[in-house]
């Protein structure tokens, strides 16, 4: 007897009419017309069933703080960092937890069940660390939450960051972060990359750095990060996030850089909503769009995932933590409108994100964890077009969120019901 069977699913691979059988929280079988009894049956009715969305880059300590203590008037990264600095002395563990948990509820409703969140460690009280460790524990049955120790004010520039990073990792923060472009000089940025990678190597941890989040064509920190990855044998465990300066770099230099990244097995994370909003702010016209070179990275065999980065915080006033919005924007900014390219943008918020996070048992094959989302769309392309309702969100074989199908009813032209899906 199965615990659950999802019938008549369309899969991201394009297979249709598939049943997904679940036993003991794991996927037991996938195929057409599975003949077995189950305690619960869900009719997917031909809708797309995908493994959960993965947000490979987020800031859960700052989320939903929009307007505290004031709004970012210039819209720049630097005013955002200054604003966050103004808010920090007023943070409390309770308020941080409340906002993070509110965000987690949104994430679950949107089918995002794995999140890598950076957490600022440049506050000697480490309140955000304390709060997010508690949130990680509180949501663990529903969301895989990874925490990155993030020295927002610079690992070398902030006087207590080194000590705080150690303390945060000792408390159980999972991953080593960094922000080399915020250090005082390019040389200090490179030095911070070296030191942080050494900390990760010593402790056997993964690395995920905010790297070259500028429009500076001469920023070189992803080169340093790739070099240190290789030198310390960290291949496959290191991620460069943002990488926006790559948008502005000299083409010859990039032709050397990308193979170096591929050789080091570095993952790349673009944050389309934020990159398109924050970068190019110092330009007149033409304005740079600031997102990293997604197509070119992929062509080198580098794993690229997309992150949401921010929801209603000092850097970004919008968002509802919907990874389909992220994929939609990524597809536009990277001009990935070809059929396979669109599918890759969907993978950037699902399977590629799972690879960045090194999630175990992710997917819809037998033996994988029974985590899945039924979308009100027939296939991946339709999902990208509609950013549709998450009808059912399932974790370890149990329904944890439901959204009724969206339907508009016209009062003219035949009083038809419309769901915007292809017939
Ligand atoms: Fe970020």
PDB file of C-alpha atoms and ligand atoms in Angstrom, residues 57-59 118 150 210 213 241-242 271 274 309-310, ligand 1:
ATOM      1  CA  UNK A  57      20.749  33.079  -3.058  1.00  0.00           C
ATOM      2  CA  UNK A  58      18.744  34.988  -0.486  1.00  0.00           C
ATOM      3  CA  UNK A  59      19.045  37.332   2.511  1.00  0.00           C
ATOM      4  CA  UNK A 118      23.320  34.682   3.610  1.00  0.00           C
ATOM      5  CA  UNK A 150      28.302  36.720   5.297  1.00  0.00           C
ATOM      6  CA  UNK A 210      29.154  37.723  -3.188  1.00  0.00           C
ATOM      7  CA  UNK A 213      28.835  42.669  -7.539  1.00  0.00           C
ATOM      8  CA  UNK A 241      27.218  34.811  -6.525  1.00  0.00           C
ATOM      9  CA  UNK A 242      26.183  37.824  -8.596  1.00  0.00           C
ATOM     10  CA  UNK A 271      20.128  37.218  -9.289  1.00  0.00           C
ATOM     11  CA  UNK A 274      18.250  42.465  -8.308  1.00  0.00           C
ATOM     12  CA  UNK A 309      18.360  37.661  -3.390  1.00  0.00           C
ATOM     13  CA  UNK A 310      15.907  40.111  -1.832  1.00  0.00           C
TER      14      UNK A 310
HETATM   15 FE1  LIG B   1      23.085  38.931  -2.177  1.00  0.00          FE
END
